[in-house]
Structure formats: C-alpha cells, structure tokens
mmCIF file of C-alpha atoms and ligand atoms in Angstrom:
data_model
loop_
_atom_site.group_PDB
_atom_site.id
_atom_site.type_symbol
_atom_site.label_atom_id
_atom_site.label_comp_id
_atom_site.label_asym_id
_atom_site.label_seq_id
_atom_site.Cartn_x
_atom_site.Cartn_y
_atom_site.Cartn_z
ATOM 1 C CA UNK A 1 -17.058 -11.691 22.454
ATOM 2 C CA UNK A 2 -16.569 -11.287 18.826
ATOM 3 C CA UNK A 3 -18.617 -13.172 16.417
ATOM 4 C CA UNK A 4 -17.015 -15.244 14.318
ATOM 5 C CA UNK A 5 -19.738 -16.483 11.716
ATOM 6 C CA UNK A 6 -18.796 -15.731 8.392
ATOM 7 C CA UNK A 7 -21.198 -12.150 7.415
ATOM 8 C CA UNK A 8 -22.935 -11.922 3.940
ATOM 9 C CA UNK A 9 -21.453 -9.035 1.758
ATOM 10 C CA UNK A 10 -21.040 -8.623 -2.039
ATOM 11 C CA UNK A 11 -17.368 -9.840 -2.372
ATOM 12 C CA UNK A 12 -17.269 -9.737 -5.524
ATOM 13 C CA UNK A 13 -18.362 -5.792 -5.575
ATOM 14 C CA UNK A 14 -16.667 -4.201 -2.875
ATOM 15 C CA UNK A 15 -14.014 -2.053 -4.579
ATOM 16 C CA UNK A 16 -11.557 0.091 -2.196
ATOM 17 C CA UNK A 17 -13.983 1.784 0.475
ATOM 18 C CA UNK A 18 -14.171 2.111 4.153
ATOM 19 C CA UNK A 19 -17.072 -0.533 5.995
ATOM 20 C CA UNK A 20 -17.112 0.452 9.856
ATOM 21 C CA UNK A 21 -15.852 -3.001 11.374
ATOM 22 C CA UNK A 22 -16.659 -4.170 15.208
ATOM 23 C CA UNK A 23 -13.425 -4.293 16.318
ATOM 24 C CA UNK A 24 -9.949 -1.648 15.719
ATOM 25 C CA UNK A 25 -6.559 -1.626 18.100
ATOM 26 C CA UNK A 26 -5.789 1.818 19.905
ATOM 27 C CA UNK A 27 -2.405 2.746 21.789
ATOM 28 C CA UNK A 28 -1.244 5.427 23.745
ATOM 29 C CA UNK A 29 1.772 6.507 23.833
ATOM 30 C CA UNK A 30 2.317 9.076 26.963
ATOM 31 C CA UNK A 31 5.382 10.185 29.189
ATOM 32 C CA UNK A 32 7.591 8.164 27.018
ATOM 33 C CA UNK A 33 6.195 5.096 26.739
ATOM 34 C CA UNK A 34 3.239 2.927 25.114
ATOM 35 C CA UNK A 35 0.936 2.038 27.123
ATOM 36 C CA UNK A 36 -3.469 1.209 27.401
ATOM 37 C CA UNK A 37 -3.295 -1.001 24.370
ATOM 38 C CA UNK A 38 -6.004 -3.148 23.174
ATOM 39 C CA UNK A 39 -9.371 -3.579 21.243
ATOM 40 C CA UNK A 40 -12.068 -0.780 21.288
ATOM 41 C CA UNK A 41 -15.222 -0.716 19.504
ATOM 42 C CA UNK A 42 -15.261 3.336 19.142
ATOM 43 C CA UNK A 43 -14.664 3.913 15.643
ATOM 44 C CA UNK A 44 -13.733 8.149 16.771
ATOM 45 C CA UNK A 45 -10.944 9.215 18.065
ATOM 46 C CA UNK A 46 -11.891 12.882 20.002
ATOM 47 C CA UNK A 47 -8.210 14.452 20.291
ATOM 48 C CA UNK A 48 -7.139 18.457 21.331
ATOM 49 C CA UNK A 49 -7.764 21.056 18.356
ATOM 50 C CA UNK A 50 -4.048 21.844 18.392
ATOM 51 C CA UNK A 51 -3.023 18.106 17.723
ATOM 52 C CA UNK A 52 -0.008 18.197 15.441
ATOM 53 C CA UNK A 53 -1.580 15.943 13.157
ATOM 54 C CA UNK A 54 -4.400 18.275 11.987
ATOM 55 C CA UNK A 55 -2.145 21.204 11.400
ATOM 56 C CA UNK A 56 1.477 19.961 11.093
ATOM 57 C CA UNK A 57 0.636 16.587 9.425
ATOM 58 C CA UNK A 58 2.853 14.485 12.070
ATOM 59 C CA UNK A 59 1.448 11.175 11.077
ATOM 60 C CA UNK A 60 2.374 7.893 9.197
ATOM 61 C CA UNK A 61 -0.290 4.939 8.036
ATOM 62 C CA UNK A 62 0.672 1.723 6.426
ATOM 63 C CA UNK A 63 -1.372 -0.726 4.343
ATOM 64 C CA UNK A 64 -1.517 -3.762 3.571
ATOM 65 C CA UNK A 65 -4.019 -7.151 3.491
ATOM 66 C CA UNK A 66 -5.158 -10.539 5.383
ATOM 67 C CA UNK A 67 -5.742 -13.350 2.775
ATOM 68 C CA UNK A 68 -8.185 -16.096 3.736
ATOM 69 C CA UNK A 69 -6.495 -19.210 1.909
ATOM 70 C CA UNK A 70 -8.898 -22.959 0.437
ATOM 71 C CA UNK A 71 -7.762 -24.142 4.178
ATOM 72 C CA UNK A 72 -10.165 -21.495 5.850
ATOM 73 C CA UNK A 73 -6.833 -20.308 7.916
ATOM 74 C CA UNK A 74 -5.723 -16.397 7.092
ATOM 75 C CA UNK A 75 -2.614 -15.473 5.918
ATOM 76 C CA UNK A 76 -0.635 -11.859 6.272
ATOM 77 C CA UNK A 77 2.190 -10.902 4.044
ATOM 78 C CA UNK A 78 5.368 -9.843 5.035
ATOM 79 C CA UNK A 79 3.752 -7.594 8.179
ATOM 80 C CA UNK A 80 7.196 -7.081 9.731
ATOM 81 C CA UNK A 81 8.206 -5.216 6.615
ATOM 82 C CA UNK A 82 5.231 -2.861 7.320
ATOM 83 C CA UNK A 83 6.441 -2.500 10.755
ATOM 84 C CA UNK A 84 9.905 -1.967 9.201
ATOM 85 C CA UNK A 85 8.560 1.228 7.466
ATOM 86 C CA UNK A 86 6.414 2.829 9.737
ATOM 87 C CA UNK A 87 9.724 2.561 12.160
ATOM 88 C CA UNK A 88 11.070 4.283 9.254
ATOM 89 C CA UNK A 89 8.343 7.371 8.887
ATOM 90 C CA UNK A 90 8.580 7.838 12.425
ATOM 91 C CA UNK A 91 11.914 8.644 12.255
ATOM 92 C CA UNK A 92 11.799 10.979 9.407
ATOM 93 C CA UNK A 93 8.633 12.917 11.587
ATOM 94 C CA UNK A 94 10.068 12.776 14.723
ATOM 95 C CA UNK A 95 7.687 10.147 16.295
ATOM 96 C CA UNK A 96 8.167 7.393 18.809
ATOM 97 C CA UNK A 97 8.660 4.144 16.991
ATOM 98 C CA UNK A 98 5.827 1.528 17.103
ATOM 99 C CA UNK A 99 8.494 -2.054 17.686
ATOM 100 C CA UNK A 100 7.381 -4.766 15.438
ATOM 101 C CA UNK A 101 6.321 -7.028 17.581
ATOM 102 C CA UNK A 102 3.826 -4.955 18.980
ATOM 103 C CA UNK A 103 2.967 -3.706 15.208
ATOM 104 C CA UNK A 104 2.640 -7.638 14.430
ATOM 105 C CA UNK A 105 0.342 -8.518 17.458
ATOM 106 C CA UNK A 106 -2.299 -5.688 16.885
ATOM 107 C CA UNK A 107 -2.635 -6.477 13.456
ATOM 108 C CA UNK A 108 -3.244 -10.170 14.675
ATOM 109 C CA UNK A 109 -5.983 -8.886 17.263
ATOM 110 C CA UNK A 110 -8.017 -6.873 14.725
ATOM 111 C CA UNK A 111 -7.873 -9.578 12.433
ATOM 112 C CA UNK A 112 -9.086 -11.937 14.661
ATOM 113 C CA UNK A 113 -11.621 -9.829 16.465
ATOM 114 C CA UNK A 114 -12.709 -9.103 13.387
ATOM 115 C CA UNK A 115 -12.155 -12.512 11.291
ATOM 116 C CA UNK A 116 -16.471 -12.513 10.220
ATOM 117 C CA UNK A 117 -15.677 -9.908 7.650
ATOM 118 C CA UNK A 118 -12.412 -11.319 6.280
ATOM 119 C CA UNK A 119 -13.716 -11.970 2.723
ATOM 120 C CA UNK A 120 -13.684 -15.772 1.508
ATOM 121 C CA UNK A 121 -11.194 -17.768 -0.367
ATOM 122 C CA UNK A 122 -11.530 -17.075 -4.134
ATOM 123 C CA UNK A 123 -13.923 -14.193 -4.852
ATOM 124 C CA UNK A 124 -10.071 -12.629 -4.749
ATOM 125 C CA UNK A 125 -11.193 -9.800 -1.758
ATOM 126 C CA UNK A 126 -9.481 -9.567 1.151
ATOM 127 C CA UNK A 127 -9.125 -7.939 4.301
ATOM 128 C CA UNK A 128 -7.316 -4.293 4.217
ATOM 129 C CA UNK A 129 -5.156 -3.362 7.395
ATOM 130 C CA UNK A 130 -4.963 0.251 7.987
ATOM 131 C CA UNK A 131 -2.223 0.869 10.812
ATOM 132 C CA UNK A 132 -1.698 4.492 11.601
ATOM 133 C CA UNK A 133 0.189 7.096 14.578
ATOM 134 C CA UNK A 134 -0.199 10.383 15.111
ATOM 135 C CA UNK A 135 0.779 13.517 16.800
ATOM 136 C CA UNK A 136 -1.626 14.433 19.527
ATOM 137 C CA UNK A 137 -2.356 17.346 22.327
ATOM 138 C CA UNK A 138 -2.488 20.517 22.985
ATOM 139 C CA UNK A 139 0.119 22.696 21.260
ATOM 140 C CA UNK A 140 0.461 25.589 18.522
ATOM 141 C CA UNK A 141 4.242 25.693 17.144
ATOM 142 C CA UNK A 142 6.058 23.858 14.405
ATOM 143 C CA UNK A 143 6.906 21.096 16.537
ATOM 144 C CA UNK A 144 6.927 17.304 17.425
ATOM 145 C CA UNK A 145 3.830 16.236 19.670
ATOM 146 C CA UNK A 146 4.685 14.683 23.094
ATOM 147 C CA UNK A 147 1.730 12.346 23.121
ATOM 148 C CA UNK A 148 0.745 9.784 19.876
ATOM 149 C CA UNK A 149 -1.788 7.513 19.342
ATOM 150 C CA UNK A 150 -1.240 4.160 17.688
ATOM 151 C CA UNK A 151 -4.297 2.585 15.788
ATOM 152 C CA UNK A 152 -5.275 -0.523 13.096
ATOM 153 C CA UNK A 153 -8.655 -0.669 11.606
ATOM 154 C CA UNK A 154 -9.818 -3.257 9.218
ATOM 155 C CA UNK A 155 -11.797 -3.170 6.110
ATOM 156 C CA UNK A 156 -12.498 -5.806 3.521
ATOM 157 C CA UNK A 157 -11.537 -4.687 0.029
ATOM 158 C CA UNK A 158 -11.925 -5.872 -3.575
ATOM 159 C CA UNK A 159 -10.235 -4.075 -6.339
ATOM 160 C CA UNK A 160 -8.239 -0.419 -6.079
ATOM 161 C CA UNK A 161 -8.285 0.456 -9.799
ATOM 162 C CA UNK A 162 -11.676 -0.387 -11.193
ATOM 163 C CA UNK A 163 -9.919 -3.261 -14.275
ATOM 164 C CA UNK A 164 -8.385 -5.395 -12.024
ATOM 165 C CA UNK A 165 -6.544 -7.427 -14.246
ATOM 166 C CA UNK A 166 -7.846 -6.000 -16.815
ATOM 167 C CA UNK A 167 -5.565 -2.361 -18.201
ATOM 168 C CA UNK A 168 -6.530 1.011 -17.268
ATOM 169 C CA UNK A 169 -4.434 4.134 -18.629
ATOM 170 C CA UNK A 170 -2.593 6.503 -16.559
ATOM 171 C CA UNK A 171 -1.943 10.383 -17.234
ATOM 172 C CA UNK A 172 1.894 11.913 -16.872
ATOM 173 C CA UNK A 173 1.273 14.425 -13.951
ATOM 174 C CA UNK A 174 1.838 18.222 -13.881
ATOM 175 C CA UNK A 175 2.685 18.264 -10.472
ATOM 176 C CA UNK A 176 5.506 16.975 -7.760
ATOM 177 C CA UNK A 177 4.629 14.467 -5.229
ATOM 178 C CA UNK A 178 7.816 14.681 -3.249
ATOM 179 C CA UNK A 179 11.402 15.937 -3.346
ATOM 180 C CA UNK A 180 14.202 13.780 -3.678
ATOM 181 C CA UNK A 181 15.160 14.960 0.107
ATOM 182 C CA UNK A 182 11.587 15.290 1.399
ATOM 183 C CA UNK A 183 9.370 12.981 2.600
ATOM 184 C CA UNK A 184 8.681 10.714 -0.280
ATOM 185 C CA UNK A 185 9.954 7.864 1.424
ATOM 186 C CA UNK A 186 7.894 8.136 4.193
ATOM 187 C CA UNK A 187 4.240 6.754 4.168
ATOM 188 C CA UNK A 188 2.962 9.785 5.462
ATOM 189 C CA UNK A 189 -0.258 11.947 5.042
ATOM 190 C CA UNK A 190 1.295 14.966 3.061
ATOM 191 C CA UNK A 191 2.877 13.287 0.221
ATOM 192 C CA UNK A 192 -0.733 12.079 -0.320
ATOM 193 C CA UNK A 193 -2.209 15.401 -0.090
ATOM 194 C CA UNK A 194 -0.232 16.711 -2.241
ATOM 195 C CA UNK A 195 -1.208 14.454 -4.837
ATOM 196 C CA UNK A 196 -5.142 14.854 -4.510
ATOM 197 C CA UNK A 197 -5.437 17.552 -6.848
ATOM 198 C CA UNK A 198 -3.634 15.841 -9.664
ATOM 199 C CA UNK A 199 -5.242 12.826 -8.848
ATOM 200 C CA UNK A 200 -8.328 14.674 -9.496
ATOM 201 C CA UNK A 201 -7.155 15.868 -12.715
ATOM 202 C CA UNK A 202 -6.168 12.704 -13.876
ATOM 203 C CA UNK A 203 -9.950 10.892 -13.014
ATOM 204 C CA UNK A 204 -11.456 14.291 -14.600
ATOM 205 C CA UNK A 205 -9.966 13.201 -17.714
ATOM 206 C CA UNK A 206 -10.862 9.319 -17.519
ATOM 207 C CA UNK A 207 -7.873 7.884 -16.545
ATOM 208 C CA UNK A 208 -7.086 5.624 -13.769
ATOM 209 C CA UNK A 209 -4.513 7.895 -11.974
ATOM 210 C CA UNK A 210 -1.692 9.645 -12.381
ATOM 211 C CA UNK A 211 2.164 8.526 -12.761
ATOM 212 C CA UNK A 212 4.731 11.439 -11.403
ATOM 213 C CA UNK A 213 7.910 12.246 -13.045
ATOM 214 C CA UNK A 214 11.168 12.629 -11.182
ATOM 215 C CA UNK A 215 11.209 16.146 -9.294
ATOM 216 C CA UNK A 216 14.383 17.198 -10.529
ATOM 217 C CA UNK A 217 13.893 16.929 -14.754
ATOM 218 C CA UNK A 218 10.025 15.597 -15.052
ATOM 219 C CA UNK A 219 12.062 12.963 -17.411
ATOM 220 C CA UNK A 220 12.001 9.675 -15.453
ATOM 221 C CA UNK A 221 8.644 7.683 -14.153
ATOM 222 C CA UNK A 222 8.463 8.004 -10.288
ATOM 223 C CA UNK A 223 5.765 5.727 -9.396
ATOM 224 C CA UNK A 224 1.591 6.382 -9.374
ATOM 225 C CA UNK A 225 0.047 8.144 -6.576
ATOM 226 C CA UNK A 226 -0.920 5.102 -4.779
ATOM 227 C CA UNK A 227 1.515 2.640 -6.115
ATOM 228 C CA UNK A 228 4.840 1.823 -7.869
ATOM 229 C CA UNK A 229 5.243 1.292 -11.302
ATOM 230 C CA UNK A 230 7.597 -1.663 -13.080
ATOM 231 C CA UNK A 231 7.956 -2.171 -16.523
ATOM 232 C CA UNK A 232 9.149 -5.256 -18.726
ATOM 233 C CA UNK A 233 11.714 -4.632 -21.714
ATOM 234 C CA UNK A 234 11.571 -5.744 -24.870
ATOM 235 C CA UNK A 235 14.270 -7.961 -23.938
ATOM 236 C CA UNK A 236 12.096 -9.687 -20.949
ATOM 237 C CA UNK A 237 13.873 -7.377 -18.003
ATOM 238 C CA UNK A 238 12.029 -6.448 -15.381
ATOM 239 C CA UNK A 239 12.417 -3.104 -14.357
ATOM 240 C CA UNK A 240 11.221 -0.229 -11.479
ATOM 241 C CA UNK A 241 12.315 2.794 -11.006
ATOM 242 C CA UNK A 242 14.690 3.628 -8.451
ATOM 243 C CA UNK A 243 14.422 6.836 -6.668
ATOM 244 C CA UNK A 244 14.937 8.559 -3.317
ATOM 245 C CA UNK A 245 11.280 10.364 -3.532
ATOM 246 C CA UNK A 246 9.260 7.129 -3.774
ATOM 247 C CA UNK A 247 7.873 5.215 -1.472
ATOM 248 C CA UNK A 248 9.804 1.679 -0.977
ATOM 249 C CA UNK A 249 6.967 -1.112 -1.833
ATOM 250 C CA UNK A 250 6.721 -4.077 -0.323
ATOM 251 C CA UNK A 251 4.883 -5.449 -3.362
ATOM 252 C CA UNK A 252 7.920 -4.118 -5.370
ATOM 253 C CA UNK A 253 10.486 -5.531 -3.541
ATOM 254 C CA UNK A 254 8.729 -8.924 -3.974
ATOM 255 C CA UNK A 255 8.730 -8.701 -7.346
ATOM 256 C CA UNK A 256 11.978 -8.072 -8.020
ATOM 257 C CA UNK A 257 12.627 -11.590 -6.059
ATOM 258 C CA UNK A 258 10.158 -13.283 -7.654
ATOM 259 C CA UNK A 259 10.814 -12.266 -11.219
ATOM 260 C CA UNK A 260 13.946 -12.842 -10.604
ATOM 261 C CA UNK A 261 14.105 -16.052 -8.587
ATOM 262 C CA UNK A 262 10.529 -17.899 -9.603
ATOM 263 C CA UNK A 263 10.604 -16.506 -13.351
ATOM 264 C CA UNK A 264 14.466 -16.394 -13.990
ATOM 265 C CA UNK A 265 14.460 -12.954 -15.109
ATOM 266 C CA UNK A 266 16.883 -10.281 -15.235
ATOM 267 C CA UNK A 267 15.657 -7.604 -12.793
ATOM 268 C CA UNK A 268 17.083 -4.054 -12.102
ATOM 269 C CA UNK A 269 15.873 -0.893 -10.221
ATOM 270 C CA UNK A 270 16.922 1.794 -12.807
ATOM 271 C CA UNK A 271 16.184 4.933 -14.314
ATOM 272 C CA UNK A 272 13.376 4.845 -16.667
ATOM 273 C CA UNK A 273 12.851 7.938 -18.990
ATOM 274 C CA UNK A 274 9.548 8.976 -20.518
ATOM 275 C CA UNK A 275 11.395 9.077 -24.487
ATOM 276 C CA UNK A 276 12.512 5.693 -24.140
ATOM 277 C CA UNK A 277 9.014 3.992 -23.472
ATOM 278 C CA UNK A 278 8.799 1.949 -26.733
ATOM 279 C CA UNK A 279 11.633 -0.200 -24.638
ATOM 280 C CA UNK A 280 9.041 -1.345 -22.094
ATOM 281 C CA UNK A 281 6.279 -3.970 -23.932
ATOM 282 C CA UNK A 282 4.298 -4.015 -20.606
ATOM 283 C CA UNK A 283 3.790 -1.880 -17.719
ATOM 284 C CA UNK A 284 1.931 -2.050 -14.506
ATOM 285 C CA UNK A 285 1.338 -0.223 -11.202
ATOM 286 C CA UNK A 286 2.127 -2.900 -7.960
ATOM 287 C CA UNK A 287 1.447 -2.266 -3.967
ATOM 288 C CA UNK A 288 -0.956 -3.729 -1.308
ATOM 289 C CA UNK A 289 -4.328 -1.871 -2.621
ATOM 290 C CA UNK A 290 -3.056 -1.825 -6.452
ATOM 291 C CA UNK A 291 -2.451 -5.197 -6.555
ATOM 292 C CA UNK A 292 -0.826 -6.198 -9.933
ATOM 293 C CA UNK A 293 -2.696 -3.372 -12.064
ATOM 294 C CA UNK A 294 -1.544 -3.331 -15.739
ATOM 295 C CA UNK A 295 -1.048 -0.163 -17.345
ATOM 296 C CA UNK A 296 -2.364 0.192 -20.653
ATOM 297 C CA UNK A 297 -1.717 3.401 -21.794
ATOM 298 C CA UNK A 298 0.482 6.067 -20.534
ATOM 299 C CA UNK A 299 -0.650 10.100 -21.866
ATOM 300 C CA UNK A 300 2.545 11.936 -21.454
ATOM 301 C CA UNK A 301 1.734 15.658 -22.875
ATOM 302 C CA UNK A 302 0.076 15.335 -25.906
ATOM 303 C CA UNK A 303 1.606 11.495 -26.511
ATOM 304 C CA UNK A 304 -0.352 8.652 -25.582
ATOM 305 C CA UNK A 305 1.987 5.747 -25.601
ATOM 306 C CA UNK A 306 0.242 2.028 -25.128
ATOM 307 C CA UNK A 307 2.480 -0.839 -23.695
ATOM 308 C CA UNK A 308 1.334 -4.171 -24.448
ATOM 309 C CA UNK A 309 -2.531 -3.526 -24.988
ATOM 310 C CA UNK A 310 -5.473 -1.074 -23.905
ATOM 311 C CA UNK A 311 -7.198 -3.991 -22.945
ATOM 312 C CA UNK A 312 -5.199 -7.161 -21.857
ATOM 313 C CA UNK A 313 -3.267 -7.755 -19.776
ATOM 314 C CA UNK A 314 0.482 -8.983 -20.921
ATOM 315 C CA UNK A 315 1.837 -12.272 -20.759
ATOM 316 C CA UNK A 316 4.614 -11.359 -17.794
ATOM 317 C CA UNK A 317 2.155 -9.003 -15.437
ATOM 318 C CA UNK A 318 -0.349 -12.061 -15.650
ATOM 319 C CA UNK A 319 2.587 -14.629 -14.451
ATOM 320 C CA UNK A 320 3.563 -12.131 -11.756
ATOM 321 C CA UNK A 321 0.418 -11.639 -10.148
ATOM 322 C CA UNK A 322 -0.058 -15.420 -10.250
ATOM 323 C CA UNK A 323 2.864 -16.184 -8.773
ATOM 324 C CA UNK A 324 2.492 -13.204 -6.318
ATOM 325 C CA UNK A 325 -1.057 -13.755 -5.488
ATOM 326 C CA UNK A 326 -1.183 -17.955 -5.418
ATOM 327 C CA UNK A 327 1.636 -16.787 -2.583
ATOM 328 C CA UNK A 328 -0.591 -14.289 -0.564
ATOM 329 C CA UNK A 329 -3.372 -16.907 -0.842
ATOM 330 C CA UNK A 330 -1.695 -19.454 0.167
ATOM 331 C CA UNK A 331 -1.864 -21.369 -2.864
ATOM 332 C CA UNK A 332 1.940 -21.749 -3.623
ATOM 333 C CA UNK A 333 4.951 -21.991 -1.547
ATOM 334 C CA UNK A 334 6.400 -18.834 -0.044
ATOM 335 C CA UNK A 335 9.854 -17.516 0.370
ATOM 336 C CA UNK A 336 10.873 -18.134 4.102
ATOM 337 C CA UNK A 337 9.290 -15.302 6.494
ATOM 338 C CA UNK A 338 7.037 -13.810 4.024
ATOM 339 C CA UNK A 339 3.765 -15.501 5.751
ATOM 340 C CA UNK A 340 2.449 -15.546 9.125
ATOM 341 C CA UNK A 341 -0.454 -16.944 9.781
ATOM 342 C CA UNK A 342 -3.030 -15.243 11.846
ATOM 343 C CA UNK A 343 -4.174 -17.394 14.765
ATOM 344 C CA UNK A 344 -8.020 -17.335 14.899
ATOM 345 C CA UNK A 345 -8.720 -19.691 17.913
ATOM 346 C CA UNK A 346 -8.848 -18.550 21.569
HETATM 347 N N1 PLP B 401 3.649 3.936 -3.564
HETATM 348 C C1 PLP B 401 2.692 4.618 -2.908
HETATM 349 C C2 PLP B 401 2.654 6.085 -3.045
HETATM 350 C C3 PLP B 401 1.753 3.908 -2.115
HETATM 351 O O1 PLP B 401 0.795 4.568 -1.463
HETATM 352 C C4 PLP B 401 1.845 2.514 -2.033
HETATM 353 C C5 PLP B 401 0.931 1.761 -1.171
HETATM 354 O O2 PLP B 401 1.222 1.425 -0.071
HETATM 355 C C6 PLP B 401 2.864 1.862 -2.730
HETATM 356 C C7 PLP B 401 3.741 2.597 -3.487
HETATM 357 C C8 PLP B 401 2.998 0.375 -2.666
HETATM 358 O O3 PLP B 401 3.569 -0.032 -1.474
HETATM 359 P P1 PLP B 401 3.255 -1.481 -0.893
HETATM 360 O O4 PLP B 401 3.576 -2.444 -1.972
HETATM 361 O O5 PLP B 401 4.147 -1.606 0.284
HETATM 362 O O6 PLP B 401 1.815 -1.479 -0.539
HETATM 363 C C1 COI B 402 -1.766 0.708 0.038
HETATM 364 O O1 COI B 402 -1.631 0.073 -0.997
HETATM 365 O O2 COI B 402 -1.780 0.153 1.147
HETATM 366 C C2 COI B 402 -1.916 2.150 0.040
HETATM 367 O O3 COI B 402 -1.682 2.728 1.049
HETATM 368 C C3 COI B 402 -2.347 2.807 -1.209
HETATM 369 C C4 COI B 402 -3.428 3.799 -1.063
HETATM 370 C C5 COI B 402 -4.735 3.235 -0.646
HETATM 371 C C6 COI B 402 -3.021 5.005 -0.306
#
C-alpha cells in the first residue's frame, strides 16, 4: 500500500538527477502481445547479454512532468502526445508500439503509487516521468528483438540548466547529432550518445550545452542536445527551427500555439542561419526538462553573439514561460486536451 504522506526533500535544490522512487510500471511484451503489466518495486531490470538494446541500441524513452497545482490535485501535460511519439520511435526501430491508452494509464499508476514524492505547489519542482522500451533476449545479429520491455519510473526534478530563468550561454557544436534521414526524429538512445562527447566539450568550456548546426551546411541552428531552440525577431516573431533531424517538442509545439494564440504573435517554423543572428533579440532552449531556458549567449567559432542579455531574461521568454507554466500548474486555463488530471484516490 503506497504511502501517500507528503516526504520532506529540498525542493527547492533538487536539480535534474535520478532519486530511486517506491514504485515504477514494467510490461512485457512476448509472442506478440503485451502482457504482465503493473507496479514493481525492483528498481533492476536483469535481461540476456545479447539484448538488442545494449549492443544495437533498439530503444526509445520519453520525458516529460506531473505538476502538483494550489488545489493539491496533479496535473500531466499533453501525455497522449508523448504516447504519440514513442508510437513514432517504435516505428522508425522496428518495435511493437506501446497504444496510448495503455502509455496514459501507467503513467497514471506511477504517479499515483508514487504521489509522496510529487514535489509541492510553488517551489516550481515537479515530478519527471521517464517512460522507456527496449529490445530484449538472446540474440547476436543486426536485428529487431522479438521480446521488449515497457517501463515508467518517476523522479522529482527541479531545474535542467543550472539559471533557470535566469540565461546561460550555449557553444555552436563541432559535431552532428543526427542526419536529416536518420534517427533524429526519434527519441531514441543513440542520437543522445552521440551527443555526449560534445556535450562534454561544451561544459569543459563553461557553457550550458551545446546547440547543433544543420548536418548538411553547419549554417542553420538545429536545436540543443536536450532541447529545442526558438528565437524572437526583432520584429516580435517567434521563430524555431524546422528540420527533419530534430526531435519534434511537445514544449515547442505549444509554443507556437500559445505565442501565437495567447500572445498574438506571428509564429513560423523556419530556417534560422548562424550569420543572421543579430535578427533574433532573444533566444531560448524549450522541452519538458529545459523548461523555458533563455539563452544568453551563443559562441559560434570564435564569435560570441549575446541575444537579449547575459543575464536576464527577455521580456517575451518571461511571458512564455508564464503563460506556459501558469498552464502546467494549473494556474491558467488550458487549451482543450492539453491536461489530464491524475486521479490520486482509490
Ligand atoms: N530535443 C531534444 C533532443 C530533447 O531531448 C528534448 C526533450 O525531450 C526536446 C527537444 C524537447 O522535447 P519536449 O518538449 O517534448 O520535451
Ligand atoms: C526531456 O526533456 O524530457 C528530455 O528527455 C531531455 C533530456 C533529459 C534528455
């Protein structure tokens, strides 16, 4: 019987790391069909030592939040689009498709199971859903797995980039994250891989993370490693890049509505090249983790070009992540279907 007395942990402090929680959701998904599904408190998973997964990398995650709202109930944002996209990296790897409504219920049981660590209304952490598949049993060739596993673990989270609101600067990368035909779409471990190494490069040299350029001519902004990136134009546009080798955010997508819809701005997903950033007068990096994270300055080479300020954070960015978060929170009105409320009660 989970408890479900509020626990004691530094909210405020928690940054982005991994707390073992009492409760995560497992799946099986053997002789063509899911089946055993339901709460375990074994945080391992023992699988074959020819599992796809470890050498192959046939897997997909997905990420994103439960918000605990003034009201003490717990909101979840947009979850079917999460389900919508791992659908979609199971495709691309060949992988039995997790259907939403059994994506949407096993986010609701870990959440619930696991409600004493879903952090309270207003120190602005929240609970970060980590739904994953992969590839599993005994094999050795380049090829799909016949058995998967379906999991969602839970961990409460404060801030991905260290400022918060407040800017951080981001370094041009010297590497590829994904092709334009490969797998950059797809939430999946290898696009993630690859980008350790420049990632590492990036914090060596103090900056928050990196920001790839488009595979093809390194002269357009792809998105950061762990996020997408938008920009606002001198003319009040708000703009993201669109590309077929980055991920599709659902914190991007929302965005572009709200800008559009709550702020009555002009919005566009266009191409946005690296000698024509004195057009954008503030930048950010948006997704589940990132949050709204503005971008001070971007180091492309040897320029370092600054958007609205090292160190505050631009009039737009601060209305979108107030009208973004008071909506995750519960604190303004949401566009139809993007909340579901988790039901805590037996
Ligand atoms: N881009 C990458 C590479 C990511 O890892 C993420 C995080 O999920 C995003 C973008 C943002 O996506 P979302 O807003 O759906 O979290
Ligand atoms: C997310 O925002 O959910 C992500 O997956 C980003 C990162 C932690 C990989």
């Amino acid at each position: 019987m989970p408890n479900t007395e509020q626990v004691n942990l530094d909210w405020e402090n928690l940054g982005f790391s991994y707390h073992k929680l009492p409760y995560r959701y497992r799946a099986y998904f053997k002789d063509g069909q899911w089946c055993q599904q339901g709460l375990t408190e074994d945080a391992n998973i023992t699988i074959n030592e020819g599992s796809p997964i470890f050498h192959y990398g046939q897997g997909a995650f997905e990420g994103l939040k439960a918000y605990r709202c003034k009201d003490g109930s717990v909101n979840l944002f947009r979850p079917d689009q999460n389900a919508k996209r791992m659908q979609n990296s199971c495709k691309r790897l060949l992988m039995p498709e997790v259907p939403t409504e059994m994506f949407i219920s096993a986010l609701q049981e870990v959440v619930k199971a696991n409600q004493a660590y879903i952090p309270p209304y207003g120190t602005g952490a929240t609970l970060y859903l980590r739904p994953f598949i992969i590839g599993i049993g005994e094999n050795v060739g380049v090829k799909p797995a016949k058995e998967y596993i379906f999991s969602v673990f839970a961990t409460p989270v404060g801030n991905y980039f260290k400022g918060g609101l407040t800017p951080t600067n981001f370094l041009a990368a010297d590497y590829d994250r994904a092709a334009h035909k490969g797998t950059g779409q797809s939430k999946v471990g290898g696009n993630y891989a690859s980008s350790l190494l420049p990632g590492n490069l990036a914090h060596e040299r103090g900056f928050s993370d990196c920001i790839y350029l488009d595979p093809i001519e390194h002269r357009k902004i792809e998105e950061v490693g762990s996020a997408n990136f938008f920009g606002i134009t001198r003319d009040g546009k708000f703009v993201t890049p669109k590309s077929p080798s980055i991920l599709p955010s659902v914190t991007k997508y929302s965005l572009l509505y709200l800008a559009k819809h709550n702020l009555g701005m002009e919005t566009a997903e266009t191409d946005i090249y690296i000698d024509q950033l004195d057009n954008l007068v503030e930048a950010g990096a948006c997704g589940t983790a990132a949050v709204i994270s503005p971008i001070g300055g971007f180091q492309v080479g040897d320029d370092f070009h600054v958007f609205y300020s090292e160190t505050e954070v631009g009039p737009v960015t601060r209305k979108l992540y107030d009208e973004l978060t008071g909506i995750q929170f519960g604190d303004k009105p949401a566009p139809k279907g993007w909340i579901l409320k988790v039901d805590l009660d037996d």
